[in-house]
Amino acid sequence: MAFPYIRTMGTDVDAFLGQLARHLRPEVNKLAALLLQRLNGELPELWEIADIEDLSLEETAQHVTALLDLLEAHPGASAPEAPPAALDIARLYARRGIPVSRLLRAYRLDHLTLLEQLQAEAPRLTGDWHMINQATMRLVAIGFDYVDRSSEEVVAAYQEERDRLLQRRLALTDRASKRIGTTLDISRTAEELTEVCTEDFADLVTVDLFDSALDETGTGPPEALTQRRVAQRSVLDDCPESLLRVGETHTYPDDSAPVRALTTGRSVLHHIAGTEMPPWVAPSESHGRVLRGLGLHSVLLVPLHARGETLGLVQFVRHRTSAPFDDDLLLAQEIASRAAVSIDNARRYTHERSTALALQQTLLPRNTVHHSAVETASRYLPAGSRAGVGGDWYDVIPLSGARVALVVGDVVGHGLHAAATMGRLRTAVRAFADIDLMPDELLTHLDDVVIRMQREESADEGETSATCLYAIYDPVSRRCSLASAGHVPPTVVTPSTISEALPEVPIGPPLGLGGLPFETAEFELPEDSLLVLHTDGLIAGRTRDVDQGLATLHDVLTSAPDSLEETCDRLLAALLPGRPADDVALLVARTHALDPDHVATMDLPSDPAAVSGARRFASDVLANWELEELAFTTELVVSELVTNAIRYGKSPVQLRLILQSTLTCEVSDASSTAPHLRRARTFDEGGRGLLLVAQCAERWGTRHGREGKVIWAEQALPAGGGPTL
């Protein structure tokens, strides 16, 4: 059964609501202001954000207009879409990081207040309370239908913006993780931060570090707020926003926002409205005009923290990008935090590398060693990669009998530990060389040293290992004897040719393995031959194998100049055009032969009567060398050494005098028993010979060979005396 009254009443209610909408149409702005006034009382924190306050009036007016349009429409009309300003403000809430629940609460309060205003206006148009009640019910239904529809669209816009921001944040964070910290260089790391963040995050990025953070010693001055601009980048050419240039130092005013950010350790978001331009942003009026002309409006200040220490400050600035920094603070902090750790790593690496370099430079020979047996030139290049300084070393050690030792070695690993280990091994080599050990015997003792070092080290220091090449050159015989502990053999260049096969050096195991033998190779070198000793960093690289490196080395040495210094430069230029990936030690030696006229040899019978003949021989040789001033002491030394060899040694016995930069007296025999100094008692008939030798000579000692021993003593030549060598 139909009820015409109800149908009529429904028509009348729709007509009444249309009339009510037309009545309120001129009051749209007034109604919007009333709604905003209530929102301000309910959610005052939203009005602290200028962008939301400016957009809210337009959004509210559009909501009022949309609802009035719906009331004027024919019965059954569906709720219209949310107005554009409502979607814009939803996106703004998302960018500001305001929870969506706040947005929906503001939405409900807005529409509830509008319904209350419509209901309050109804009695002005009719006194029929039945009509008013029916209209109110219809108004509530229409209003909530509109709220539901528009809320869905607003929430969708909010979520879409949040997803977009999240994708942007993830993309920026991913780029930052891949592109910041690719090197262990402080300035380059700061530059990478500015490059990443000026692509789509900020229009200007500056990085300032405390001078104390840049101090390689790690102990900067106490003036903590003095900073240095290490990097800056702008979307504009020549960075007109900044008066500072990279490398310049500056300080901010004590009461400025950057100082507060640095002292509190908290990031600061600073909005610049209108003509306001803080002094720390624009130190001068002219610069302020430039920044106002660019439209600078937003600055984000983020301290750089790493491992509990503040390193400096990053500024993110926007002017060309119209949107201010909204919820970008957390994103900026995350990127700055990654950069701070990378900068701190680079700072620590720089400090350790400079310390290791200083240590290594003090341990390596500081000056070219001048020796009549060889002429030498050397180079040391630290690694240019993040691996750091290694344990490569070289050395030239004068030995008895005009001989010289050439050494090159490489400690496995990098950093301070490798440099310190290198120093210990170099010292050990010098100590073993001082007692004139054969190359294989020296490496055996050095292997024992490395094994002891391994036992003394903690597990986190890693296992110590090294390679070493030890060579001895004798200018009298022109023979070279050498042994290798896992080290690449030297390259030998004779005056007429270069040979890849010479010398045939058996390569022993690296130092630290223990229990495996080393072998000494011996060969004769023509005068003016080149011995090129080096570590593997010279010939091996990321893009070049060892064979290719050796081929290049041979090509350079084929046309080597007379200058050894120039030879070193050519080798480095050809083999290492860029920074080496590993440490490089290079030692180039040109051999000399001692003039046969400066060597005198006498074979002696094992008879005490031969001592007098040895003295006469020494006296005659010194007269021939114009060194009569040394005759008395030399005869005394010869007498004591020959007597010891005849009395305690084995045949054959030989006396040899060598005139070089010093006068060397050598007595050899076939016994391996070495004499030693001892204190003779008052009535002892012997025991004073070596004491006399030690008093007469500058140096003396014993060296052992395969077929016995040699006792030697050196005397300084008289000033201005003797023949020209």
Short mmCIF file of N, CA and C in Angstrom, two decimals, residues 327-391:
data_model
loop_
_atom_site.label_atom_id
_atom_site.label_comp_id
_atom_site.label_asym_id
_atom_site.label_seq_id
_atom_site.Cartn_x
_atom_site.Cartn_y
_atom_site.Cartn_z
N ASP A 327 58.79 16.68 5.87
CA ASP A 327 59.21 15.58 6.74
C ASP A 327 60.57 15.04 6.29
N ASP A 328 61.38 15.88 5.67
CA ASP A 328 62.67 15.47 5.13
C ASP A 328 63.77 15.44 6.17
N LEU A 329 63.46 15.82 7.40
CA LEU A 329 64.50 15.90 8.42
C LEU A 329 65.11 14.52 8.69
N LEU A 330 64.24 13.52 8.86
CA LEU A 330 64.75 12.18 9.14
C LEU A 330 65.57 11.64 7.98
N LEU A 331 65.10 11.94 6.76
CA LEU A 331 65.84 11.49 5.58
C LEU A 331 67.21 12.16 5.52
N ALA A 332 67.25 13.45 5.77
CA ALA A 332 68.53 14.17 5.77
C ALA A 332 69.45 13.64 6.85
N GLN A 333 68.90 13.34 8.02
CA GLN A 333 69.72 12.81 9.11
C GLN A 333 70.29 11.44 8.76
N GLU A 334 69.48 10.62 8.09
CA GLU A 334 69.96 9.29 7.72
C GLU A 334 71.11 9.38 6.72
N ILE A 335 70.96 10.24 5.72
CA ILE A 335 72.01 10.39 4.72
C ILE A 335 73.26 10.98 5.35
N ALA A 336 73.07 12.01 6.19
CA ALA A 336 74.21 12.64 6.85
C ALA A 336 74.92 11.66 7.78
N SER A 337 74.15 10.79 8.42
CA SER A 337 74.76 9.81 9.31
C SER A 337 75.64 8.84 8.53
N ARG A 338 75.16 8.39 7.36
CA ARG A 338 75.98 7.51 6.52
C ARG A 338 77.26 8.23 6.09
N ALA A 339 77.09 9.50 5.67
CA ALA A 339 78.25 10.26 5.22
C ALA A 339 79.24 10.49 6.36
N ALA A 340 78.72 10.74 7.58
CA ALA A 340 79.59 11.00 8.72
C ALA A 340 80.47 9.79 9.03
N VAL A 341 79.88 8.60 8.97
CA VAL A 341 80.67 7.38 9.22
C VAL A 341 81.75 7.22 8.15
N SER A 342 81.39 7.50 6.89
CA SER A 342 82.38 7.39 5.81
C SER A 342 83.48 8.43 5.97
N ILE A 343 83.11 9.65 6.37
CA ILE A 343 84.11 10.70 6.58
C ILE A 343 85.01 10.32 7.74
N ASP A 344 84.42 9.78 8.80
CA ASP A 344 85.23 9.39 9.95
C ASP A 344 86.16 8.23 9.57
N ASN A 345 85.66 7.29 8.77
CA ASN A 345 86.54 6.21 8.30
C ASN A 345 87.70 6.77 7.49
N ALA A 346 87.38 7.73 6.60
CA ALA A 346 88.43 8.35 5.80
C ALA A 346 89.41 9.11 6.68
N ARG A 347 88.88 9.78 7.70
CA ARG A 347 89.74 10.53 8.61
C ARG A 347 90.68 9.59 9.37
N ARG A 348 90.12 8.51 9.87
CA ARG A 348 90.95 7.55 10.61
C ARG A 348 91.97 6.89 9.68
N TYR A 349 91.53 6.58 8.47
CA TYR A 349 92.46 5.98 7.50
C TYR A 349 93.59 6.96 7.18
N THR A 350 93.23 8.24 6.96
CA THR A 350 94.25 9.25 6.66
C THR A 350 95.24 9.37 7.80
N HIS A 351 94.70 9.36 9.03
CA HIS A 351 95.58 9.46 10.20
C HIS A 351 96.51 8.25 10.29
N GLU A 352 95.93 7.05 10.14
CA GLU A 352 96.77 5.85 10.23
C GLU A 352 97.76 5.79 9.08
N ARG A 353 97.31 6.19 7.89
CA ARG A 353 98.20 6.13 6.73
C ARG A 353 99.37 7.10 6.89
N SER A 354 99.08 8.32 7.36
CA SER A 354 100.16 9.28 7.55
C SER A 354 101.12 8.81 8.64
N THR A 355 100.56 8.18 9.68
CA THR A 355 101.42 7.65 10.74
C THR A 355 102.29 6.52 10.21
N ALA A 356 101.67 5.62 9.43
CA ALA A 356 102.43 4.51 8.87
C ALA A 356 103.50 5.00 7.89
N LEU A 357 103.14 6.01 7.09
CA LEU A 357 104.12 6.57 6.17
C LEU A 357 105.29 7.20 6.91
N ALA A 358 104.96 7.95 7.98
CA ALA A 358 106.03 8.57 8.76
C ALA A 358 106.92 7.50 9.39
N LEU A 359 106.28 6.44 9.90
CA LEU A 359 107.06 5.35 10.48
C LEU A 359 107.93 4.69 9.43
N GLN A 360 107.34 4.45 8.26
CA GLN A 360 108.10 3.76 7.22
C GLN A 360 109.25 4.62 6.71
N GLN A 361 109.01 5.92 6.58
CA GLN A 361 110.08 6.80 6.10
C GLN A 361 111.24 6.86 7.08
N THR A 362 110.94 6.73 8.38
CA THR A 362 112.03 6.73 9.36
C THR A 362 112.79 5.41 9.34
N LEU A 363 112.13 4.33 8.90
CA LEU A 363 112.78 3.03 8.91
C LEU A 363 113.56 2.75 7.63
N LEU A 364 113.11 3.33 6.51
CA LEU A 364 113.83 3.13 5.26
C LEU A 364 115.08 4.01 5.22
N PRO A 365 116.07 3.64 4.39
CA PRO A 365 117.27 4.48 4.27
C PRO A 365 116.89 5.90 3.85
N ARG A 366 117.39 6.87 4.57
CA ARG A 366 117.03 8.26 4.29
C ARG A 366 117.86 8.86 3.16
N ASN A 367 119.10 8.42 3.03
CA ASN A 367 119.99 8.97 2.01
C ASN A 367 120.55 7.85 1.15
N THR A 368 120.91 8.21 -0.06
CA THR A 368 121.53 7.22 -0.95
C THR A 368 122.88 6.80 -0.37
N VAL A 369 123.08 5.50 -0.27
CA VAL A 369 124.32 4.97 0.29
C VAL A 369 125.41 5.02 -0.76
N HIS A 370 126.51 5.69 -0.45
CA HIS A 370 127.66 5.76 -1.37
C HIS A 370 128.62 4.64 -1.01
N HIS A 371 128.85 3.77 -1.97
CA HIS A 371 129.72 2.61 -1.73
C HIS A 371 130.52 2.38 -2.99
N SER A 372 131.81 2.10 -2.81
CA SER A 372 132.66 1.92 -3.98
C SER A 372 132.33 0.64 -4.74
N ALA A 373 131.66 -0.31 -4.10
CA ALA A 373 131.33 -1.57 -4.78
C ALA A 373 130.15 -1.41 -5.72
N VAL A 374 129.19 -0.56 -5.36
CA VAL A 374 128.01 -0.37 -6.17
C VAL A 374 127.59 1.10 -6.13
N GLU A 375 126.90 1.48 -7.19
CA GLU A 375 126.21 2.77 -7.23
C GLU A 375 124.72 2.45 -7.20
N THR A 376 123.94 3.11 -6.35
CA THR A 376 122.54 2.72 -6.17
C THR A 376 121.60 3.91 -6.33
N ALA A 377 120.37 3.58 -6.68
CA ALA A 377 119.24 4.53 -6.66
C ALA A 377 118.02 3.74 -6.24
N SER A 378 117.11 4.38 -5.55
CA SER A 378 115.97 3.65 -4.99
C SER A 378 114.72 4.50 -5.02
N ARG A 379 113.58 3.83 -4.93
CA ARG A 379 112.28 4.50 -4.85
C ARG A 379 111.37 3.69 -3.92
N TYR A 380 110.54 4.41 -3.19
CA TYR A 380 109.46 3.76 -2.44
C TYR A 380 108.18 4.51 -2.71
N LEU A 381 107.13 3.80 -3.14
CA LEU A 381 105.83 4.41 -3.40
C LEU A 381 104.78 3.71 -2.55
N PRO A 382 104.06 4.44 -1.68
CA PRO A 382 102.98 3.81 -0.92
C PRO A 382 101.79 3.52 -1.82
N ALA A 383 100.98 2.59 -1.39
CA ALA A 383 99.80 2.21 -2.17
C ALA A 383 98.85 3.39 -2.28
N GLY A 384 98.22 3.53 -3.45
CA GLY A 384 97.25 4.60 -3.65
C GLY A 384 95.84 4.17 -3.38
N SER A 385 95.59 2.91 -3.05
CA SER A 385 94.24 2.41 -2.81
C SER A 385 93.92 2.48 -1.34
N ARG A 386 92.70 2.04 -1.00
CA ARG A 386 92.30 2.06 0.39
C ARG A 386 92.99 0.99 1.21
N ALA A 387 93.80 0.16 0.55
CA ALA A 387 94.53 -0.86 1.30
C ALA A 387 95.49 -0.25 2.32
N GLY A 388 96.03 0.93 1.98
CA GLY A 388 96.91 1.61 2.93
C GLY A 388 98.37 1.24 2.75
N VAL A 389 99.20 1.86 3.58
CA VAL A 389 100.64 1.66 3.52
C VAL A 389 100.98 0.21 3.88
N GLY A 390 101.90 -0.37 3.13
CA GLY A 390 102.28 -1.75 3.39
C GLY A 390 103.63 -1.85 4.05
N GLY A 391 104.24 -3.03 3.92
CA GLY A 391 105.50 -3.30 4.60
C GLY A 391 106.64 -3.56 3.65
#
